[in-house]
Short mmCIF file of C-alpha atoms in Angstrom, two decimals:
data_model
loop_
_atom_site.label_atom_id
_atom_site.label_comp_id
_atom_site.label_asym_id
_atom_site.label_seq_id
_atom_site.Cartn_x
_atom_site.Cartn_y
_atom_site.Cartn_z
CA MET A 119 363.19 98.15 27.88
CA PHE A 120 359.69 99.51 27.61
CA PHE A 121 356.59 97.46 27.03
CA PHE A 122 353.57 99.04 25.39
CA PHE A 123 350.18 97.46 25.85
CA LYS A 124 347.41 98.25 23.42
CA LYS A 125 344.50 99.81 25.26
CA SER A 126 341.22 98.03 24.49
CA LYS A 127 338.60 100.23 22.87
CA LYS A 128 335.46 101.00 24.83
CA ILE A 129 332.23 99.96 23.09
CA GLY A 130 329.20 102.14 23.73
CA LEU A 131 325.62 101.39 22.73
CA ALA A 132 323.05 104.01 21.75
CA LEU A 133 319.71 102.26 22.27
CA GLY A 134 316.96 103.90 20.26
CA GLY A 135 313.25 104.25 20.94
CA GLY A 136 310.60 102.10 19.33
CA GLY A 137 308.04 100.87 21.85
CA ALA A 138 307.37 97.13 21.69
CA ARG A 139 310.14 96.75 19.11
CA GLY A 140 312.54 97.30 22.01
CA ILE A 141 312.97 93.60 22.67
CA ALA A 142 315.17 93.58 19.53
CA HIS A 143 317.73 95.39 21.72
CA LEU A 144 317.77 92.33 23.96
CA GLY A 145 318.39 90.01 21.00
CA ILE A 146 321.47 92.07 20.12
CA LEU A 147 322.66 92.15 23.72
CA GLN A 148 322.09 88.41 24.04
CA VAL A 149 324.54 87.71 21.19
CA LEU A 150 327.12 90.21 22.48
CA ASN A 151 326.91 88.53 25.87
CA GLU A 152 327.34 85.07 24.34
CA GLU A 153 330.45 86.32 22.50
CA ASN A 154 331.84 87.84 25.73
CA ILE A 155 331.94 91.32 24.22
CA PRO A 156 331.93 93.90 27.04
CA ILE A 157 329.81 97.04 26.84
CA SER A 158 331.49 99.99 28.54
CA CYS A 159 328.65 102.54 28.49
CA ILE A 160 325.07 103.02 27.30
CA SER A 161 322.76 105.88 26.45
CA GLY A 162 319.10 105.24 25.78
CA THR A 163 315.97 106.93 24.52
CA SER A 164 312.44 105.80 25.39
CA VAL A 165 312.34 101.98 25.40
CA GLY A 166 316.11 102.15 24.93
CA ALA A 167 316.33 103.99 28.26
CA PHE A 168 314.18 101.30 29.90
CA ILE A 169 316.27 98.42 28.53
CA GLY A 170 319.52 100.31 29.08
CA ALA A 171 318.86 100.88 32.77
CA PHE A 172 318.68 97.14 33.41
CA VAL A 173 321.75 96.40 31.30
CA ALA A 174 323.74 99.11 33.13
CA GLU A 175 322.55 97.55 36.39
CA GLY A 176 324.13 94.26 35.31
CA ARG A 177 320.86 92.35 35.08
CA PRO A 178 321.22 88.98 33.23
CA ILE A 179 319.86 89.19 29.68
CA GLU A 180 317.75 86.05 30.04
CA GLU A 181 316.09 87.52 33.13
CA MET A 182 315.37 90.72 31.23
CA ILE A 183 313.81 88.82 28.33
CA GLU A 184 311.56 86.97 30.77
CA MET A 185 310.53 90.24 32.43
CA VAL A 186 309.76 92.00 29.13
CA ASN A 187 307.79 89.01 27.86
CA SER A 188 305.63 89.16 30.97
CA LEU A 189 304.60 92.79 30.34
CA LYS A 190 301.26 93.51 28.67
CA LEU A 191 299.72 96.74 27.37
CA LYS A 192 297.53 96.93 30.48
CA ASP A 193 300.68 97.21 32.62
CA PHE A 194 301.20 100.66 31.09
CA MET A 195 297.68 101.91 31.63
CA VAL A 196 296.58 103.76 34.77
CA LEU A 197 294.11 106.62 34.91
CA ASP A 198 295.94 109.94 34.91
CA PHE A 199 293.98 112.83 36.40
CA LYS A 200 296.07 115.50 34.67
CA PHE A 201 294.18 114.64 31.47
CA GLN A 202 297.17 115.50 29.26
CA GLY A 203 297.54 111.83 28.38
CA ILE A 204 295.77 108.53 28.81
CA SER A 205 298.20 107.21 31.41
CA SER A 206 301.26 108.08 33.53
CA SER A 207 304.75 106.78 32.74
CA GLU A 208 305.86 107.48 36.33
CA LYS A 209 303.10 105.23 37.70
CA THR A 210 303.79 102.46 35.19
CA ILE A 211 307.30 102.42 33.68
CA GLY A 212 308.82 104.18 36.68
CA LYS A 213 307.13 101.73 39.03
CA ILE A 214 308.60 98.75 37.13
CA VAL A 215 312.13 100.21 37.24
CA LYS A 216 311.87 101.01 40.94
CA LYS A 217 310.54 97.52 41.71
CA HIS A 218 313.47 95.76 40.06
CA ILE A 219 316.31 98.24 40.72
CA LYS A 220 316.02 98.92 44.43
CA HIS A 221 318.71 101.60 44.75
CA ASP A 222 316.93 103.67 42.06
CA SER A 223 320.00 105.75 41.22
CA PHE A 224 322.48 106.29 38.40
CA SER A 225 325.34 106.16 40.89
CA GLY A 226 324.51 102.56 41.82
CA LEU A 227 324.83 101.27 38.24
CA LYS A 228 327.69 99.06 37.07
CA ILE A 229 328.58 101.10 33.97
CA PRO A 230 328.07 104.74 32.87
CA PHE A 231 324.52 105.35 31.66
CA SER A 232 322.46 108.30 30.47
CA VAL A 233 318.98 108.86 29.07
CA VAL A 234 317.53 111.50 26.78
CA THR A 235 314.23 113.28 27.37
CA SER A 236 312.54 116.27 25.71
CA ASP A 237 311.78 119.56 27.45
CA ILE A 238 308.65 120.69 25.60
CA ASP A 239 308.52 124.07 27.36
CA ARG A 240 311.94 125.14 26.09
CA GLY A 241 311.92 122.91 22.99
CA VAL A 242 315.26 121.19 23.66
CA PRO A 243 316.59 117.69 24.34
CA VAL A 244 317.91 117.07 27.87
CA VAL A 245 320.39 114.41 28.98
CA LEU A 246 319.89 112.88 32.43
CA LYS A 247 322.64 110.94 34.21
CA LYS A 248 322.15 111.56 37.91
CA GLY A 249 319.37 111.44 40.49
CA SER A 250 316.39 109.10 40.47
CA LEU A 251 316.79 106.40 37.82
CA SER A 252 313.11 105.50 37.69
CA LYS A 253 312.05 109.11 37.16
CA ALA A 254 314.67 109.64 34.45
CA VAL A 255 313.56 106.54 32.55
CA SER A 256 309.92 107.65 32.93
CA MET A 257 310.80 111.06 31.50
CA SER A 258 312.57 109.47 28.54
CA ALA A 259 309.92 106.82 27.80
CA ASN A 260 307.03 109.28 27.97
CA PHE A 261 305.21 108.86 24.66
CA PRO A 262 303.17 112.05 23.95
CA GLY A 263 299.43 111.50 23.99
CA LEU A 264 299.72 108.13 25.69
CA PHE A 265 301.45 109.50 28.80
CA SER A 266 301.04 112.92 30.41
CA PRO A 267 304.08 115.25 30.41
CA ILE A 268 306.19 114.95 33.56
CA GLU A 269 306.89 118.14 35.50
CA HIS A 270 310.46 118.42 36.77
CA GLU A 271 312.30 121.49 38.07
CA GLY A 272 309.89 123.91 36.44
CA SER A 273 309.67 122.30 32.99
CA HIS A 274 307.56 119.58 31.37
CA TYR A 275 309.08 116.54 29.71
CA VAL A 276 307.98 114.03 27.09
CA ASP A 277 309.62 111.19 25.17
CA GLY A 278 313.28 111.70 24.26
CA GLY A 279 312.58 110.50 20.73
CA VAL A 280 310.98 113.84 19.90
CA PHE A 281 314.51 115.24 19.48
CA VAL A 282 317.00 112.37 19.78
CA ASN A 283 315.77 108.88 19.01
CA VAL A 284 319.20 107.23 18.81
CA PRO A 285 321.53 108.97 21.32
CA THR A 286 324.89 108.41 19.63
CA ARG A 287 326.53 111.69 20.65
CA GLN A 288 325.38 111.15 24.22
CA VAL A 289 327.06 107.75 24.55
CA ARG A 290 330.23 109.17 22.98
CA HIS A 291 330.25 111.72 25.80
CA LEU A 292 330.20 108.85 28.30
CA GLY A 293 333.61 107.74 27.03
CA ALA A 294 332.85 105.32 24.18
CA ASP A 295 335.56 104.86 21.54
CA ILE A 296 333.30 102.77 19.30
CA VAL A 297 329.66 103.88 19.12
CA ILE A 298 327.03 101.47 17.85
CA GLY A 299 323.60 102.96 17.32
CA ILE A 300 320.55 100.70 17.27
CA ASP A 301 317.67 102.27 15.36
CA LEU A 302 314.37 100.43 15.79
CA ASN A 303 312.48 102.39 13.15
CA PRO A 304 312.10 100.49 9.87
CA GLU A 305 313.67 102.29 6.92
CA LYS A 306 310.92 101.73 4.36
CA ASN A 307 308.49 99.16 2.92
CA PHE A 308 305.29 100.38 4.55
CA SER A 309 301.88 100.15 2.93
CA CYS A 310 298.76 101.80 4.33
CA ALA A 311 296.65 98.96 2.91
CA ARG A 312 294.83 97.03 5.63
CA LYS A 313 296.49 99.08 8.38
CA SER A 314 294.67 100.62 11.34
CA VAL A 315 294.55 104.32 12.16
CA LEU A 316 297.02 103.65 15.00
CA ASP A 317 299.42 101.90 12.61
CA VAL A 318 299.37 104.86 10.24
CA ALA A 319 299.99 107.21 13.17
CA ASN A 320 302.89 104.97 14.30
CA ARG A 321 304.47 105.12 10.86
CA SER A 322 304.03 108.89 10.66
CA ILE A 323 305.90 109.23 13.96
CA ASP A 324 308.69 106.98 12.65
CA LEU A 325 309.16 109.27 9.64
CA LEU A 326 309.05 112.48 11.68
CA ILE A 327 311.93 111.45 13.93
CA ASP A 328 315.11 113.41 13.25
CA ASN A 329 318.00 111.04 12.56
CA GLN A 330 320.83 113.60 12.39
CA GLN A 331 322.31 112.11 15.57
CA ILE A 332 322.85 108.84 13.73
CA ARG A 333 325.71 110.35 11.74
CA ARG A 334 327.81 110.45 14.89
CA ALA A 335 327.91 106.65 15.20
CA ASP A 336 330.65 104.31 13.97
CA LEU A 337 327.92 101.84 13.06
CA ILE A 338 324.16 102.18 12.80
CA VAL A 339 321.99 99.09 12.52
CA ASN A 340 318.28 98.66 11.81
CA PRO A 341 317.32 95.25 13.19
CA VAL A 342 313.61 95.74 12.43
CA LYS A 343 313.35 95.68 8.64
CA GLU A 344 309.56 95.93 8.31
CA PHE A 345 306.82 97.90 10.05
CA TYR A 346 305.53 96.56 13.37
CA SER A 347 303.33 98.50 15.76
CA LEU A 348 304.91 100.35 18.67
CA PHE A 349 302.26 98.93 20.98
CA GLU A 350 301.92 95.24 20.08
CA THR A 351 303.75 92.67 22.20
CA LYS A 352 302.62 89.63 20.20
CA ASN A 353 305.74 89.90 18.02
CA ASN A 354 308.26 89.64 20.89
CA LYS A 355 309.77 86.35 19.74
CA LEU A 356 310.20 87.66 16.20
CA MET A 357 311.73 90.95 17.41
CA LEU A 358 314.19 89.05 19.61
CA GLU A 359 315.29 86.92 16.66
CA MET A 360 315.65 90.02 14.46
CA GLY A 361 317.98 91.49 17.07
CA ARG A 362 320.05 88.30 17.20
CA LYS A 363 320.42 88.19 13.41
CA CYS A 364 321.42 91.84 13.35
CA ALA A 365 324.18 91.23 15.89
CA GLU A 366 325.43 88.10 14.14
CA ASN A 367 325.33 89.51 10.59
CA GLU A 368 326.24 93.15 11.13
CA ILE A 369 327.67 94.02 14.55
CA ILE A 370 330.05 91.08 15.11
CA PRO A 371 331.58 91.34 11.59
CA PHE A 372 331.99 95.11 12.09
CA LEU A 373 333.81 94.64 15.40
CA ILE A 374 336.05 91.98 13.86
CA LYS A 375 336.86 94.26 10.92
CA LYS A 376 337.70 97.11 13.33
CA LYS A 377 339.89 94.68 15.30
CA VAL A 378 337.96 95.48 18.44
CA ILE A 379 337.44 91.76 19.15
#
């Protein structure tokens, strides 16, 4: 007699970029954790790379929320003498990653993880999944104009969102059977009335991002339904709640329907 056991499907998360909206990722992860839904692999872009590194490390979600809430805009500002940006992501974001993840390597993570960055010399997206974790996250979360390009192996790199804002194909390549993409860019409902120059620039960037990668996901969710600045942290509590509602109303029902849980 032969017994056949159904192999459980591996869930992979593609964590998109979106600056301060990134705490919505944690709201989603908080609910998945509460429901004991395991994540098998993660790929991240920009703030998604930053959040993803800590999740792949196995850091408790509540601890991550506390850490993110403690960060202010000034924590990302240091004078950069290359003068190709206002600040340096290596000296800010990279420093935070290295401080909290001591081994600073992909190989030391608990689950497979990759990040996407943009090679602006060759004009192509690049996937990183080995070497220094802090440098890779810095290269992915390297917002043009705010941070100077990072030189690495003869090329210069900026934010991964320039080419791939929601890395669905990349997480599929890590072995995911079910790919859930989390897109932090609001779909519509933006008015220029009473908005600052920076807000208008933010929205323009949102609209420029190529979303072709999204088609490769089994499910794409947009937890942030309205426009919120990439740089404001005052909405953290609201973003967290938006992420929770998204998980409860969209992701959990999808996984139940697919008989994954």
